[in-house]
Coordinates of C-alpha atoms in Angstrom, one line a residue:
M1 CA -17.5 -10.7 -21.4
Y2 CA -15.3 -10.8 -18.4
F3 CA -12.0 -9.9 -16.7
L4 CA -10.1 -12.4 -14.6
G5 CA -8.2 -11.5 -11.5
I6 CA -5.5 -13.5 -9.7
D7 CA -4.4 -12.8 -6.1
L8 CA -1.3 -14.9 -5.3
G9 CA -0.9 -15.1 -1.5
S10 CA 1.4 -17.2 0.6
S11 CA -1.4 -19.3 1.9
S12 CA -3.6 -19.6 -1.2
V13 CA -4.4 -18.3 -4.7
K14 CA -7.7 -16.6 -5.2
V15 CA -9.2 -16.2 -8.7
A16 CA -12.0 -13.9 -9.5
L17 CA -14.3 -13.1 -12.5
V18 CA -15.9 -9.7 -12.9
A19 CA -18.2 -8.5 -15.7
H20 CA -16.4 -6.3 -18.2
T21 CA -19.0 -3.6 -18.5
T22 CA -20.2 -3.3 -14.9
G23 CA -17.3 -4.6 -12.8
K24 CA -19.8 -6.8 -10.9
S25 CA -18.2 -9.7 -9.1
I26 CA -19.3 -13.0 -10.7
A27 CA -17.4 -15.5 -8.5
V28 CA -14.3 -16.0 -6.4
V29 CA -12.6 -19.3 -5.9
Q30 CA -9.6 -20.4 -3.8
E31 CA -6.9 -22.9 -4.6
P32 CA -5.9 -25.1 -2.9
E33 CA -8.6 -25.5 -0.3
K34 CA -6.0 -26.0 2.4
E35 CA -3.1 -23.6 2.9
M36 CA -0.1 -23.8 0.6
S37 CA 3.1 -25.3 2.1
I38 CA 5.9 -23.0 3.2
F39 CA 9.3 -24.7 3.4
S40 CA 11.5 -23.7 6.4
S41 CA 14.7 -25.7 6.5
K42 CA 16.2 -23.3 9.0
K43 CA 14.8 -20.9 11.6
G44 CA 13.7 -17.7 10.0
W45 CA 13.6 -19.1 6.5
A46 CA 10.5 -19.3 4.3
E47 CA 10.4 -20.6 0.8
Q48 CA 7.7 -21.7 -1.7
S49 CA 7.8 -23.4 -5.1
P50 CA 7.1 -21.0 -8.0
E51 CA 6.0 -24.0 -10.0
G52 CA 3.5 -24.8 -7.2
W53 CA 2.1 -21.3 -7.5
W54 CA 1.6 -21.7 -11.2
N55 CA -0.2 -25.1 -10.8
H56 CA -2.6 -23.5 -8.2
V57 CA -3.2 -20.6 -10.6
C58 CA -4.1 -23.0 -13.4
N59 CA -6.3 -25.1 -11.2
G60 CA -8.1 -22.0 -9.9
I61 CA -8.8 -20.8 -13.4
K62 CA -10.2 -24.2 -14.4
K63 CA -12.3 -24.3 -11.2
I64 CA -13.8 -20.9 -11.8
K65 CA -14.5 -21.6 -15.5
K66 CA -16.3 -24.8 -14.5
K67 CA -18.2 -23.1 -11.7
C68 CA -19.4 -20.3 -13.9
Q69 CA -19.7 -22.2 -17.2
I70 CA -17.7 -19.5 -19.0
P71 CA -15.7 -20.4 -22.1
E72 CA -12.1 -19.0 -22.4
N73 CA -13.0 -16.7 -25.4
E74 CA -15.2 -14.6 -23.1
I75 CA -12.3 -13.6 -20.9
L76 CA -10.9 -10.3 -22.3
G77 CA -7.9 -9.8 -20.0
I78 CA -6.1 -10.8 -16.8
G79 CA -5.0 -8.8 -13.7
I80 CA -2.4 -10.1 -11.3
A81 CA -1.9 -9.3 -7.6
Y82 CA 0.8 -11.1 -5.6
Q83 CA 2.7 -11.5 -2.3
M84 CA 5.3 -8.8 -2.2
H85 CA 9.1 -8.9 -1.7
G86 CA 9.7 -12.5 -2.9
L87 CA 12.7 -13.5 -5.1
V88 CA 12.3 -15.9 -8.1
L89 CA 15.4 -16.8 -10.2
I90 CA 15.5 -18.2 -13.7
D91 CA 18.3 -19.4 -16.0
E92 CA 18.8 -18.7 -19.7
Q93 CA 16.3 -21.4 -20.6
G94 CA 13.6 -19.8 -18.3
K95 CA 13.8 -22.6 -15.7
T96 CA 13.7 -21.7 -12.0
L97 CA 17.0 -22.2 -10.2
R98 CA 15.6 -22.7 -6.7
K99 CA 12.5 -22.2 -4.6
S100 CA 11.4 -18.6 -4.1
I101 CA 12.6 -16.8 -0.9
I102 CA 9.3 -15.2 0.1
W103 CA 8.3 -12.1 2.0
C104 CA 8.4 -13.4 5.6
D105 CA 11.9 -15.0 5.2
S106 CA 14.4 -13.1 7.5
R107 CA 17.7 -14.5 6.4
A108 CA 18.8 -11.3 4.6
V109 CA 18.0 -8.9 7.5
D110 CA 21.7 -8.4 8.6
I111 CA 22.7 -7.9 4.9
G112 CA 20.1 -5.2 4.5
N113 CA 20.9 -3.5 7.8
K114 CA 24.6 -3.4 7.0
A115 CA 23.8 -1.9 3.6
Y116 CA 21.7 0.8 5.2
H117 CA 24.6 1.9 7.3
E118 CA 27.3 1.5 4.7
I119 CA 25.5 3.1 1.8
G120 CA 24.4 5.8 4.3
E121 CA 21.1 6.2 6.1
Q122 CA 20.4 9.6 4.5
V123 CA 21.1 8.2 1.0
C124 CA 18.8 5.3 1.5
D125 CA 16.1 7.5 3.0
T126 CA 16.1 10.1 0.3
H127 CA 16.7 7.8 -2.7
L128 CA 15.3 4.4 -1.8
L129 CA 12.8 5.7 0.8
N130 CA 13.6 2.6 2.8
S131 CA 16.3 0.7 4.5
P132 CA 17.3 -2.2 2.1
G133 CA 16.3 -4.4 5.1
N134 CA 14.8 -7.8 4.2
F135 CA 13.6 -6.8 0.7
T136 CA 14.2 -8.6 -2.6
A137 CA 17.6 -6.9 -3.4
S138 CA 19.0 -8.1 0.0
K139 CA 17.8 -11.6 -0.7
L140 CA 19.5 -11.6 -4.0
R141 CA 22.7 -10.5 -2.4
W142 CA 22.3 -13.4 0.1
I143 CA 22.2 -15.8 -2.9
K144 CA 25.5 -14.2 -4.2
E145 CA 27.2 -14.7 -0.8
N146 CA 25.8 -18.1 0.1
E147 CA 24.9 -20.0 -3.2
P148 CA 27.5 -18.9 -5.7
T149 CA 26.8 -21.8 -8.1
T150 CA 23.1 -20.8 -8.3
Y151 CA 24.1 -17.1 -8.6
S152 CA 26.4 -17.9 -11.6
K153 CA 23.4 -19.4 -13.5
I154 CA 21.0 -16.4 -13.1
A155 CA 19.6 -14.9 -16.2
K156 CA 16.9 -12.8 -14.6
F157 CA 15.3 -12.3 -11.2
M158 CA 11.6 -11.8 -10.8
L159 CA 9.0 -11.0 -8.1
P160 CA 6.2 -13.6 -7.6
G161 CA 3.7 -11.8 -9.8
D162 CA 6.3 -11.4 -12.5
Y163 CA 6.8 -15.1 -12.6
I164 CA 3.1 -15.8 -13.0
A165 CA 2.9 -13.3 -15.9
Y166 CA 6.0 -15.0 -17.4
R167 CA 4.3 -18.4 -17.3
F168 CA 1.3 -16.9 -19.0
T169 CA 3.2 -15.1 -21.7
D170 CA 6.9 -16.4 -21.9
K171 CA 7.9 -12.8 -21.5
V172 CA 10.0 -11.6 -18.6
N173 CA 9.1 -8.1 -17.4
T174 CA 8.4 -6.2 -14.2
T175 CA 6.9 -2.9 -13.0
I176 CA 8.3 0.2 -11.3
S177 CA 6.0 -0.5 -8.3
G178 CA 7.5 -4.0 -8.2
L179 CA 11.1 -2.8 -8.4
S180 CA 10.4 -0.3 -5.6
E181 CA 9.2 -3.1 -3.3
G182 CA 12.5 -4.8 -3.7
T183 CA 14.3 -1.4 -3.0
F184 CA 15.7 -1.4 -6.6
W185 CA 14.1 2.0 -7.4
D186 CA 15.8 5.4 -6.9
F187 CA 12.9 7.8 -6.3
K188 CA 15.2 10.9 -6.4
E189 CA 16.7 9.9 -9.8
D190 CA 13.4 8.3 -10.9
N191 CA 15.2 5.3 -12.2
I192 CA 16.7 2.0 -11.2
S193 CA 19.1 2.5 -8.3
K194 CA 22.7 2.3 -9.6
T195 CA 23.9 2.9 -6.0
L196 CA 22.2 -0.2 -4.7
L197 CA 23.3 -2.4 -7.7
D198 CA 26.9 -1.2 -7.3
Y199 CA 26.9 -1.8 -3.6
Y200 CA 25.4 -5.3 -3.8
E201 CA 27.4 -6.0 -7.0
I202 CA 24.3 -7.0 -8.9
P203 CA 24.6 -6.7 -12.7
S204 CA 21.9 -4.6 -14.3
H205 CA 21.1 -7.3 -16.9
F206 CA 19.5 -9.3 -14.1
I207 CA 16.7 -6.8 -14.0
P208 CA 13.7 -7.5 -16.4
E209 CA 12.3 -5.0 -18.8
T210 CA 10.0 -2.5 -17.1
V211 CA 6.3 -2.1 -18.1
A212 CA 3.6 0.1 -16.7
T213 CA 1.4 -1.3 -13.9
Y214 CA -1.7 -1.2 -16.1
T215 CA -1.0 -1.6 -19.7
H216 CA -0.7 -4.3 -22.3
Q217 CA 2.0 -6.3 -20.6
G218 CA 2.0 -9.4 -22.9
N219 CA -0.3 -12.0 -24.5
L220 CA -0.8 -15.6 -23.5
S221 CA 1.6 -17.8 -25.3
K222 CA 0.6 -21.2 -26.8
S223 CA 2.0 -23.0 -23.7
G224 CA 0.5 -20.5 -21.2
A225 CA -2.9 -20.8 -22.8
K226 CA -2.8 -24.6 -22.9
E227 CA -1.7 -25.0 -19.2
S228 CA -4.1 -22.4 -17.8
G229 CA -7.1 -23.3 -19.9
L230 CA -7.4 -19.7 -21.3
K231 CA -7.3 -18.5 -24.9
E232 CA -4.0 -17.9 -26.6
G233 CA -3.5 -14.2 -27.1
T234 CA -5.4 -13.1 -24.0
P235 CA -3.6 -10.0 -22.7
I236 CA -2.1 -9.4 -19.2
L237 CA -3.4 -5.9 -18.4
Y238 CA -2.4 -5.2 -14.8
R239 CA 0.1 -6.3 -12.1
A240 CA 0.8 -5.1 -8.6
G241 CA 1.9 -6.3 -5.1
D242 CA -0.9 -7.3 -2.8
Q243 CA -0.9 -4.3 -0.5
P244 CA -0.9 -1.6 -3.3
N245 CA -3.5 -3.7 -5.0
N246 CA -5.7 -3.9 -1.9
A247 CA -5.5 -0.1 -1.7
L248 CA -6.5 0.1 -5.4
S249 CA -9.4 -2.3 -4.7
L250 CA -10.7 0.2 -2.2
N251 CA -10.2 3.1 -4.6
V252 CA -7.3 4.5 -2.6
L253 CA -5.3 6.2 -5.3
H254 CA -4.6 9.9 -4.3
P255 CA -2.7 11.7 -1.6
G256 CA -4.5 11.7 1.8
E257 CA -6.4 8.5 1.1
I258 CA -5.8 5.5 3.4
A259 CA -6.6 1.8 3.1
A260 CA -6.9 -0.3 6.2
T261 CA -6.9 -4.1 6.4
G262 CA -7.9 -6.0 9.6
G263 CA -7.1 -9.6 8.8
T264 CA -4.7 -11.9 10.6
S265 CA -2.3 -9.0 10.5
G266 CA -3.3 -5.4 10.2
V267 CA -2.1 -3.0 7.5
V268 CA -2.5 0.8 7.2
Y269 CA -1.5 1.9 3.7
A270 CA -1.5 5.6 3.0
V271 CA -0.9 7.5 -0.3
T272 CA 1.2 10.6 -0.4
D273 CA 3.1 12.6 -3.1
N274 CA 5.7 13.7 -0.6
L275 CA 9.0 12.0 -0.9
S276 CA 10.2 13.0 2.6
V277 CA 10.8 10.1 4.9
K278 CA 11.2 10.3 8.7
E279 CA 10.1 6.9 9.8
S280 CA 11.9 4.5 7.4
S281 CA 12.8 2.2 10.2
R282 CA 9.1 1.7 11.0
V283 CA 7.2 2.4 7.8
N284 CA 7.8 1.0 4.3
N285 CA 7.6 3.2 1.2
F286 CA 6.8 2.0 -2.3
A287 CA 5.7 3.3 -5.7
H288 CA 1.9 3.2 -5.7
V289 CA 0.1 1.5 -8.6
N290 CA -0.5 4.9 -10.3
Y291 CA 3.2 6.1 -9.9
Q292 CA 4.4 7.2 -13.3
K293 CA 8.0 8.0 -14.1
G294 CA 8.4 11.7 -14.6
T295 CA 4.8 12.7 -13.9
V296 CA 2.9 11.1 -11.0
K297 CA 5.0 10.5 -7.9
N298 CA 2.4 8.8 -5.7
I299 CA 4.0 6.8 -2.9
G300 CA 2.3 4.2 -0.7
K301 CA 3.4 4.3 2.9
L302 CA 2.8 0.8 4.4
L303 CA 2.6 0.2 8.1
C304 CA 2.1 -3.4 9.2
I305 CA 0.7 -4.6 12.6
N306 CA 1.5 -8.3 13.0
G307 CA -0.7 -8.8 16.1
A308 CA -4.2 -8.0 14.8
G309 CA -6.8 -10.5 13.9
I310 CA -4.6 -13.4 15.0
Q311 CA -5.0 -12.1 18.6
Y312 CA -8.8 -12.2 18.3
R313 CA -8.7 -15.6 16.7
W314 CA -6.5 -16.9 19.6
L315 CA -9.1 -15.6 22.1
L316 CA -11.9 -17.3 20.1
N317 CA -10.1 -20.6 20.4
I318 CA -9.5 -20.4 24.2
L319 CA -12.6 -18.6 25.5
G320 CA -15.1 -21.3 24.7
V321 CA -17.2 -19.1 22.4
T322 CA -18.7 -20.2 19.1
S323 CA -18.1 -17.2 16.8
Y324 CA -16.7 -13.7 16.4
Q325 CA -20.3 -12.4 16.5
E326 CA -20.6 -13.9 20.0
M327 CA -17.4 -12.2 21.1
N328 CA -18.5 -8.9 19.7
K329 CA -21.8 -9.3 21.5
L330 CA -20.0 -10.0 24.8
A331 CA -17.7 -7.0 24.2
S332 CA -20.7 -4.7 23.7
Q333 CA -21.9 -5.5 27.2
V334 CA -18.9 -3.7 28.7
A335 CA -18.3 0.1 28.7
I336 CA -15.5 1.9 26.8
G337 CA -12.2 1.2 28.5
A338 CA -13.1 -2.4 29.5
D339 CA -13.2 -1.3 33.2
G340 CA -9.4 -0.8 33.2
V341 CA -8.4 -4.0 31.5
C342 CA -5.8 -3.4 28.8
L343 CA -4.7 -5.9 26.1
I344 CA -1.4 -5.4 24.3
P345 CA -1.8 -7.4 21.1
F346 CA 1.7 -7.8 19.8
G347 CA 2.1 -11.6 20.1
N348 CA 2.9 -12.5 16.5
G349 CA 6.6 -11.8 16.4
A350 CA 8.7 -8.6 16.2
E351 CA 6.7 -5.5 15.3
R352 CA 8.4 -3.2 12.8
M353 CA 6.4 -0.2 14.0
L354 CA 7.9 -0.9 17.5
N355 CA 11.4 -0.8 16.0
N356 CA 11.4 -4.6 15.6
Q357 CA 10.9 -5.3 19.3
D358 CA 9.1 -8.6 20.1
I359 CA 7.2 -7.7 23.3
G360 CA 4.5 -10.4 23.1
S361 CA 0.9 -10.1 24.0
R362 CA -0.2 -9.1 27.5
I363 CA -3.4 -8.6 29.4
V364 CA -3.0 -6.3 32.3
N365 CA -5.1 -4.8 35.2
L366 CA -7.3 -7.9 35.6
D367 CA -9.4 -8.1 38.8
F368 CA -10.6 -11.6 39.4
N369 CA -13.6 -10.4 41.4
R370 CA -15.0 -8.1 38.7
H371 CA -13.7 -9.0 35.2
T372 CA -15.2 -11.6 32.9
K373 CA -14.5 -12.8 29.4
A374 CA -16.7 -10.0 28.2
H375 CA -14.1 -7.5 29.6
I376 CA -11.4 -9.5 27.8
C377 CA -13.3 -9.4 24.5
R378 CA -13.8 -5.6 24.8
A379 CA -10.1 -5.1 25.8
A380 CA -9.0 -7.2 22.8
L381 CA -11.0 -5.2 20.3
E382 CA -9.9 -1.9 21.8
G383 CA -6.3 -3.0 22.1
I384 CA -6.1 -4.0 18.5
A385 CA -7.9 -0.8 17.5
F386 CA -5.5 1.2 19.6
S387 CA -2.5 -0.4 17.8
F388 CA -4.0 0.8 14.5
V389 CA -4.4 4.4 15.9
Y390 CA -0.8 4.2 17.2
G391 CA 0.3 3.2 13.7
I392 CA -1.7 6.1 12.1
E393 CA 0.0 8.5 14.5
I394 CA 3.4 7.3 13.2
L395 CA 2.2 7.9 9.6
V396 CA 1.0 11.4 10.5
S397 CA 4.5 12.1 12.0
D398 CA 5.8 10.9 8.6
G399 CA 3.8 13.5 6.7
I400 CA 0.5 11.8 6.0
K401 CA -2.6 14.1 6.1
A402 CA -5.6 11.7 6.1
R403 CA -8.7 12.8 4.4
A404 CA -10.4 9.5 3.6
I405 CA -10.1 6.0 5.2
R406 CA -11.5 2.9 3.5
A407 CA -11.5 -0.6 4.7
G408 CA -12.5 -4.1 3.5
N409 CA -15.5 -5.8 5.1
D410 CA -13.2 -8.3 6.9
N411 CA -13.5 -9.8 10.4
L412 CA -12.2 -6.9 12.5
F413 CA -14.0 -4.1 10.6
R414 CA -17.3 -6.0 11.0
S415 CA -17.1 -5.1 14.6
G416 CA -18.7 -1.7 15.4
I417 CA -16.6 -1.4 18.5
F418 CA -13.4 -1.9 16.6
A419 CA -14.2 0.5 13.8
S420 CA -15.9 3.2 15.9
T421 CA -12.9 3.2 18.3
I422 CA -10.5 4.0 15.5
A423 CA -12.9 6.5 13.9
S424 CA -13.5 8.3 17.2
L425 CA -9.8 8.6 18.1
I426 CA -8.6 9.8 14.7
G427 CA -11.7 12.0 14.0
Q428 CA -12.3 10.5 10.6
D429 CA -15.1 8.5 9.0
I430 CA -14.2 4.9 8.0
E431 CA -15.9 3.7 4.9
I432 CA -16.5 0.0 4.5
Y433 CA -16.5 -1.8 1.2
D434 CA -17.1 -5.4 0.3
T435 CA -14.3 -6.3 -2.1
T436 CA -11.2 -8.5 -2.3
G437 CA -7.8 -8.3 -3.8
A438 CA -8.6 -10.8 -6.6
I439 CA -11.7 -8.7 -7.5
G440 CA -9.7 -5.5 -7.5
A441 CA -7.0 -7.1 -9.8
A442 CA -9.7 -8.2 -12.2
R443 CA -11.4 -4.7 -12.3
A444 CA -8.0 -3.0 -12.7
C445 CA -7.9 -4.4 -16.2
I446 CA -10.3 -1.6 -17.2
L447 CA -7.7 1.1 -16.3
S448 CA -5.7 0.6 -19.5
E449 CA -9.0 1.1 -21.4
K450 CA -11.2 3.6 -19.6
G451 CA -9.2 5.0 -16.6
Y452 CA -10.0 5.9 -13.0
E453 CA -13.6 7.2 -13.3
T454 CA -15.0 3.9 -14.5
F455 CA -12.9 2.0 -11.9
S456 CA -14.1 4.3 -9.1
A457 CA -17.7 3.7 -10.2
Y458 CA -17.1 -0.1 -9.9
V459 CA -15.9 0.3 -6.3
K460 CA -18.7 2.6 -5.2
N461 CA -21.1 -0.3 -5.9
D462 CA -19.4 -2.3 -3.1
Y463 CA -20.1 0.3 -0.4
V464 CA -21.5 -1.3 2.8
M465 CA -21.5 1.4 5.5
T466 CA -19.7 4.2 7.2
H467 CA -18.4 4.2 10.8
K468 CA -18.5 7.8 12.1
P469 CA -16.6 9.2 15.1
E470 CA -18.7 9.1 18.4
K471 CA -19.6 12.6 19.6
E472 CA -18.4 11.9 23.1
R473 CA -14.7 11.1 22.4
Q474 CA -13.3 11.6 25.9
H475 CA -13.9 8.1 27.0
F476 CA -12.1 6.7 24.0
E477 CA -9.2 9.1 24.6
I478 CA -8.9 8.1 28.3
A479 CA -8.9 4.4 27.4
Y480 CA -6.3 5.0 24.7
L481 CA -4.0 7.0 26.9
N482 CA -4.2 4.2 29.5
W483 CA -3.3 1.7 26.8
K484 CA -0.3 3.8 25.6
K485 CA 1.0 4.1 29.2
E486 CA 1.0 0.3 29.5
L487 CA 2.7 0.0 26.1
E488 CA 5.4 2.6 26.8
F489 CA 6.1 0.9 30.2
I490 CA 6.7 -2.4 28.4
L491 CA 8.8 -0.7 25.7
N492 CA 11.0 1.1 28.2
Q493 CA 11.7 -2.0 30.4

């Protein structure tokens, strides 16, 4: 018997099967093979079709069933992870009213910034733990101001994962974690934010019923079963945004635990039970997957680094090397500090942790008589690692006390240089696990039945290795200080 996990991203949908009793990963498939389309009719806009998401989910389920030759009656439950902060609107008949405004759409930034100042920065920081910024609530207000005909037809709004669950079950509901990622949750009152609803003039009946993150959230309806190829009555047992889910996938559930991701962009996600916020302009704060109203107040502090793996991929494309492994080998031929070469990796748009400045990527201190592409490879790995350390320092200033750091076995963390640079500078081991968001979402189905101990045992089976701090830290510290000086010079121009 099996659990099925769905990870709805903005580029693809991944579907995973895991064994019910052991949590062992059976298979993971991706749909579509090429990236999903993002519609951008104006600069800064980004939209996707919710119906398109559902079609890819259904195709992915059929693909994995065929690949594994597993009948639908052997799938005991479904877990859903999804791209955060999106807005889906449906009418009274349950039909979508427009394309979804997704996470990277920036049209509502000014609306959110205005709300932050007019509601009051202290109120937002102590109650919402965030500026309303570009999150779901601000996008909904944008609809009210700019598409009044559409707004007048709204029955409910949903987040992307809520929509997928709705298509499975014909039930509209959401989670506290989901509401918090849209800035609809008041952490001080431990309830939906009346202050935000009143300010944005959003009626409370737009908000779906709230269910727990892992519980029996609904059963597959006749239509949901027919379209997906699963058995009618199969339960939805878990739902969470992609970053909280990635943390869960790495068994990051308790205060002091940190999940790191080194993909195209980098993410440092730290769990705390402290509601104090000092860095709301640079760090996002959401209810973690195990937040429970009235009892467990675990918060996920999310710090994003846009210029991470995309920098290394850019170098791969222009340096005439064949693989990341070759780049890592070249980098290993150069000593710590790359002989003075510094790479500032922020070339993928404005960086929130740099107060939304867009400073670009820069390579500095090149000497054409000494430096080679090996130095550039080393400087790139170190520069991206330094940006992670810089972000962790921001989290520490926001009250995080790290006691465990775990990361997926993705491109950047496969590099010993990258991982040991971070470990050495922060003085912490970094544990590497071979898992994915879709696998984590599938395994999370067990939480409603057997709890954390069983889930933690699943994750321990994915352990790959530990990167430990180097004994001689001073060379890393000198290189990092040089990098910070270059960054601060750019920021102060």
